[in-house]
Backbone as numpy.savetxt, mean C-alpha at the origin, in Angstrom:
# Nx Ny Nz CAx CAy CAz Cx Cy Cz
13.85 -3.19 -12.01 13.88 -1.54 -12.20 15.88 -1.77 -12.25
15.41 -0.79 -13.71 17.38 -0.01 -14.55 16.56 1.48 -13.97
17.79 1.57 -13.20 18.10 2.60 -13.80 18.83 3.44 -14.63
18.33 5.08 -15.98 19.11 5.79 -16.50 20.19 6.98 -15.42
21.09 7.57 -16.90 21.94 7.78 -16.46 21.05 9.51 -16.65
20.58 10.25 -16.78 20.09 11.61 -16.06 18.82 11.35 -15.04
17.99 9.85 -15.34 17.08 9.72 -14.98 16.55 8.71 -13.53
17.57 8.02 -13.28 17.53 7.40 -11.54 16.60 6.80 -12.60
16.25 5.78 -11.60 15.44 4.86 -11.25 13.97 4.74 -12.34
13.31 4.10 -13.03 11.90 3.90 -14.15 11.62 3.35 -13.27
10.02 3.55 -12.70 8.54 2.36 -12.98 8.42 1.76 -13.64
9.34 0.28 -15.14 9.03 -0.18 -15.42 7.81 0.65 -16.81
7.04 -0.03 -17.43 6.15 0.00 -18.16 5.31 1.54 -18.05
6.10 1.69 -16.97 4.19 3.13 -16.13 4.55 4.14 -17.95
2.40 3.97 -17.69 2.98 5.00 -19.21 2.04 6.46 -18.11
2.49 7.99 -18.42 2.18 8.71 -17.97 0.73 8.87 -17.61
0.19 9.47 -16.81 -0.92 9.29 -16.60 -1.46 10.55 -16.10
-1.20 11.10 -14.38 -1.40 13.45 -14.18 -0.21 12.99 -13.43
0.03 13.75 -13.27 1.17 14.82 -12.73 0.93 14.22 -10.99
0.13 13.94 -9.58 0.31 13.03 -9.02 0.60 11.51 -9.22
0.33 10.98 -9.51 0.47 10.04 -10.13 2.25 9.33 -10.85
2.64 10.10 -11.72 4.04 9.89 -12.19 4.68 9.64 -11.05
4.20 11.69 -9.71 5.32 11.16 -9.14 5.26 9.84 -7.98
3.90 10.18 -7.35 4.32 9.00 -7.23 4.61 7.36 -7.54
4.69 7.03 -9.11 5.73 5.88 -9.24 6.77 6.24 -9.68
7.11 8.18 -9.65 8.87 8.06 -9.83 9.53 8.02 -8.60
8.73 8.43 -7.61 9.50 8.46 -5.81 9.18 6.90 -5.86
8.02 6.22 -6.19 8.07 5.28 -5.58 9.82 3.19 -6.19
9.91 4.23 -7.29 10.99 3.61 -7.85 11.38 3.94 -7.00
12.85 5.13 -7.17 13.36 5.45 -5.75 13.15 4.88 -4.75
12.68 4.60 -4.31 12.43 3.88 -2.83 13.27 2.81 -2.78
12.29 2.69 -3.85 12.27 0.73 -3.95 12.87 0.35 -4.45
14.13 1.41 -5.27 15.16 0.49 -5.78 16.31 1.15 -4.53
16.15 1.89 -3.46 16.78 2.13 -2.04 16.55 0.42 -0.88
15.39 0.34 -1.45 14.83 -0.81 -0.57 15.91 -1.88 0.26
15.36 -1.89 1.16 15.95 -3.17 1.35 15.43 -4.26 2.70
15.49 -5.63 2.29 14.49 -6.66 3.49 14.66 -6.06 4.41
13.69 -6.01 5.52 13.84 -5.26 6.94 14.31 -6.09 7.60
14.74 -6.05 8.72 15.63 -6.94 9.87 15.04 -8.25 10.35
16.65 -8.75 10.79 16.67 -10.18 11.25 15.54 -9.79 12.78
14.26 -10.99 13.20 13.98 -11.16 14.02 13.03 -10.46 14.51
12.12 -9.83 13.24 10.87 -9.38 14.22 9.51 -10.30 13.75
9.38 -10.36 14.72 7.53 -11.73 14.54 7.69 -11.06 13.81
7.30 -12.81 13.36 6.17 -12.52 11.43 4.98 -12.84 12.67
3.84 -11.40 10.92 2.31 -11.40 11.80 1.78 -12.06 10.69
0.18 -12.12 10.83 -0.87 -12.76 10.47 -1.85 -12.27 10.16
-1.89 -12.45 8.41 -3.39 -11.26 8.63 -3.55 -11.87 6.64
-4.52 -11.30 6.56 -5.74 -12.06 5.62 -4.74 -11.46 3.96
-5.05 -12.39 2.78 -4.23 -11.99 1.94 -4.95 -11.72 1.55
-6.03 -10.55 1.43 -7.21 -9.98 1.02 -7.47 -9.25 1.17
-7.46 -8.37 1.11 -7.42 -6.95 2.82 -9.26 -5.86 2.06
-9.85 -7.12 1.07 -10.91 -6.14 0.73 -11.88 -5.92 2.28
-12.02 -4.75 1.61 -12.85 -4.62 3.69 -13.85 -5.24 3.79
-14.82 -6.49 2.94 -16.45 -6.75 2.94 -15.85 -8.12 3.48
-14.36 -8.15 3.20 -13.89 -10.66 4.00 -14.12 -10.01 5.77
-13.47 -8.59 6.18 -13.97 -8.31 7.58 -15.65 -8.13 8.23
-15.90 -8.72 9.32 -16.88 -8.63 9.99 -17.24 -7.82 11.18
-17.25 -6.70 10.96 -16.84 -5.64 12.97 -18.80 -6.00 13.31
-18.38 -6.67 14.92 -20.00 -6.73 15.15 -20.27 -5.68 16.43
-19.36 -4.66 16.53 -19.09 -3.29 17.48 -18.15 -3.23 18.87
-16.94 -4.78 18.42 -16.47 -4.53 19.52 -15.76 -5.77 19.59
-15.21 -6.59 18.31 -14.03 -7.00 17.25 -14.33 -7.64 16.18
-13.37 -7.81 15.79 -13.27 -7.65 13.70 -13.52 -9.08 13.25
-14.14 -10.30 12.60 -13.99 -11.47 12.25 -13.02 -11.47 10.59
-12.08 -11.73 10.58 -11.04 -12.37 9.29 -12.73 -13.44 8.59
-13.33 -13.50 7.70 -14.31 -14.55 7.03 -13.38 -14.54 5.69
-12.41 -14.23 5.30 -11.22 -15.16 3.87 -10.52 -14.57 4.28
-9.20 -16.35 4.71 -7.88 -16.85 4.39 -7.82 -17.48 3.05
-6.58 -16.70 2.53 -6.24 -17.06 1.25 -4.90 -17.48 0.99
-4.50 -16.82 1.87 -2.96 -17.11 1.90 -2.42 -16.01 3.52
-1.06 -15.83 4.33 -1.27 -15.24 4.90 0.30 -13.71 5.07
0.09 -12.15 4.91 0.66 -11.31 4.41 0.42 -10.77 5.66
1.39 -10.13 5.26 1.50 -8.24 6.24 0.71 -8.08 6.09
-0.25 -7.21 7.43 -1.04 -6.12 7.61 -1.00 -5.01 7.00
-0.22 -5.05 7.08 -0.42 -3.80 5.69 -1.05 -4.09 4.65
-0.71 -5.13 3.80 -2.16 -5.11 3.01 -3.18 -4.50 3.19
-3.61 -5.01 3.93 -5.42 -4.73 4.62 -4.68 -3.72 5.35
-4.76 -3.00 5.36 -4.76 -0.56 5.29 -4.65 -0.24 4.62
-4.56 -0.63 3.50 -3.71 0.19 2.40 -4.42 -0.78 0.93
-5.31 -1.28 1.57 -6.47 -1.54 0.66 -7.64 -0.75 -0.22
-7.60 -1.01 -1.21 -8.46 0.41 -2.29 -9.50 0.44 -1.58
-10.53 -0.71 -1.27 -11.58 -1.09 -0.26 -11.82 -0.52 1.06
-10.96 -0.19 1.01 -10.39 0.79 2.61 -10.76 2.53 2.67
-10.48 2.74 1.88 -10.51 4.20 1.64 -11.30 4.35 -0.10
-10.83 3.82 -0.38 -12.01 4.13 -1.81 -12.60 5.60 -1.93
-14.33 4.88 -1.75 -15.33 5.52 -1.32 -14.70 6.63 -0.14
-14.55 6.72 1.29 -14.45 7.06 1.98 -12.58 7.76 2.57
-12.46 8.55 2.75 -10.87 8.49 3.50 -10.79 8.97 4.66
-9.92 7.23 4.66 -10.20 6.92 5.95 -8.84 6.85 7.06
-8.85 6.74 8.09 -7.56 5.86 8.94 -8.09 5.28 10.27
-7.17 4.03 9.77 -7.65 3.02 11.32 -6.85 3.00 12.70
-7.52 4.03 14.17 -5.98 3.45 14.78 -5.51 1.70 14.96
-4.00 2.18 14.71 -3.55 0.05 14.54 -3.97 -0.02 16.29
-4.45 -1.10 16.48 -4.76 -2.17 17.77 -3.16 -2.78 18.40
-1.85 -2.71 18.00 -1.56 -3.81 18.04 -0.28 -3.18 18.89
0.49 -4.31 19.86 1.30 -3.63 19.84 2.40 -4.30 19.72
3.05 -2.83 18.87 5.02 -3.19 17.80 5.51 -2.48 18.02
6.76 -2.95 18.75 8.12 -2.90 18.93 9.19 -1.99 17.76
10.06 -1.09 18.36 10.47 -0.39 16.96 10.17 -0.91 15.49
11.42 -2.26 15.50 12.00 -2.71 14.67 11.11 -3.16 13.73
9.38 -3.58 14.65 8.16 -3.83 13.30 7.85 -2.59 13.47
7.45 -2.23 13.94 7.03 -0.45 13.56 7.52 -0.59 12.15
8.79 -0.17 12.02 9.15 0.48 11.61 9.05 -0.86 10.10
9.34 -1.87 10.47 8.48 -3.02 9.00 7.05 -2.62 8.40
6.55 -2.72 9.76 4.85 -2.24 9.40 4.60 -0.96 7.80
5.70 0.24 8.23 5.50 1.29 8.11 6.65 1.11 6.53
7.81 0.35 6.20 7.71 -0.46 4.47 6.92 -1.12 4.27
6.01 -1.57 4.35 5.81 -2.56 4.24 3.40 -1.73 3.35
3.22 -0.80 4.34 2.38 0.44 3.88 2.80 1.06 2.83
3.95 1.23 2.72 4.68 1.85 1.09 4.70 0.61 -0.01
4.89 0.15 -0.04 4.36 -1.16 -1.11 3.36 -1.29 -1.45
2.53 -0.88 -0.55 1.29 -1.45 -0.14 0.55 -0.38 -1.50
0.90 0.51 -0.50 0.06 1.67 -1.30 0.92 2.21 -2.61
2.50 2.49 -2.62 2.38 1.82 -4.61 1.30 0.77 -5.05
1.96 -0.57 -4.52 1.07 -1.25 -5.24 0.38 -0.91 -6.01
-1.10 0.11 -5.61 -2.40 0.05 -5.32 -2.36 1.47 -6.73
-1.52 2.01 -7.23 -0.68 3.71 -8.03 -1.14 1.99 -8.91
-0.55 1.91 -8.97 0.32 0.35 -10.40 -0.82 -0.07 -10.80
-1.76 -0.78 -9.41 -3.26 -1.15 -10.14 -4.25 -0.37 -10.60
-3.80 1.02 -10.61 -5.46 1.84 -10.20 -5.63 2.51 -11.43
-3.81 2.20 -12.65 -3.12 2.67 -13.30 -4.16 3.18 -14.35
-4.27 2.41 -15.18 -5.84 2.55 -16.10 -7.30 2.52 -15.38
-7.94 2.80 -14.09 -8.85 3.91 -13.73 -10.72 3.29 -14.98
-10.75 2.39 -14.32 -11.85 1.29 -14.42 -13.18 2.03 -14.13
-14.41 1.16 -14.58 -15.68 2.33 -13.74 -15.99 1.11 -12.41
-15.35 0.67 -12.27 -15.35 -0.37 -10.91 -15.52 1.09 -10.00
-13.84 2.06 -9.39 -14.05 3.40 -8.51 -14.75 4.54 -8.62
-15.00 5.34 -7.72 -15.10 6.78 -7.97 -13.66 7.09 -8.00
-15.24 8.05 -9.76 -13.96 9.00 -10.19 -12.29 9.69 -8.70
-11.42 9.98 -9.97 -9.83 10.16 -8.83 -9.27 9.68 -8.17
-9.67 7.92 -7.97 -9.10 7.61 -6.90 -7.87 6.78 -7.78
-7.10 7.51 -8.74 -5.57 7.12 -9.11 -5.07 7.84 -8.18
-6.15 8.81 -8.01 -4.88 10.65 -7.79 -5.02 10.48 -6.79
-6.18 10.25 -5.62 -6.34 9.56 -4.09 -4.73 8.62 -3.61
-5.26 7.14 -5.03 -3.98 5.96 -4.65 -2.37 6.69 -4.17
-2.72 8.27 -5.46 -1.11 8.53 -5.96 -0.99 9.33 -4.70
-1.70 10.09 -3.79 -1.06 11.42 -2.38 -1.01 9.77 -1.85
-2.18 8.81 -1.08 -1.78 8.43 -0.96 -0.70 7.42 -0.51
0.37 7.40 -2.01 1.16 6.64 -1.35 2.92 7.46 -1.49
2.45 8.66 -2.06 3.12 10.21 -1.53 3.31 10.14 0.02
2.23 10.72 -0.01 1.98 10.62 2.12 3.72 8.90 2.15
3.14 8.08 2.74 3.45 6.57 2.81 5.46 6.94 2.11
5.80 7.02 1.16 6.78 7.80 1.27 7.81 8.29 1.78
6.41 9.64 2.78 7.40 10.58 2.95 8.15 11.74 2.53
């Protein structure tokens, strides 16, 4: 990302979509421009690389992950479009996180929420109408 003299950081090749998505891209670029990696000493978190809801089995008492491509942050699973595209929902996280870990999770959720704005910028037929706008709202909420 580069910064223009008057404009601040830009979002690369972003083409205007709608007011909310454009704002999310701009705020996300500003956040990324000033971001630095998390703190040392934060314990690693294991998660599936593909947060698609179809990769998780819930038996009423326990969730089982049925696909492992790589390890990544829990944030990717929480922000994956499949969890919220058809119905807005927020899941209670049942992890015992210290303050550094909670801060890192918030940072990662910002990144993944912003990633979905860019991935959905050319809304296709696979997602319900308005998915880009909803992704932009989620990203702006995470960017706070």
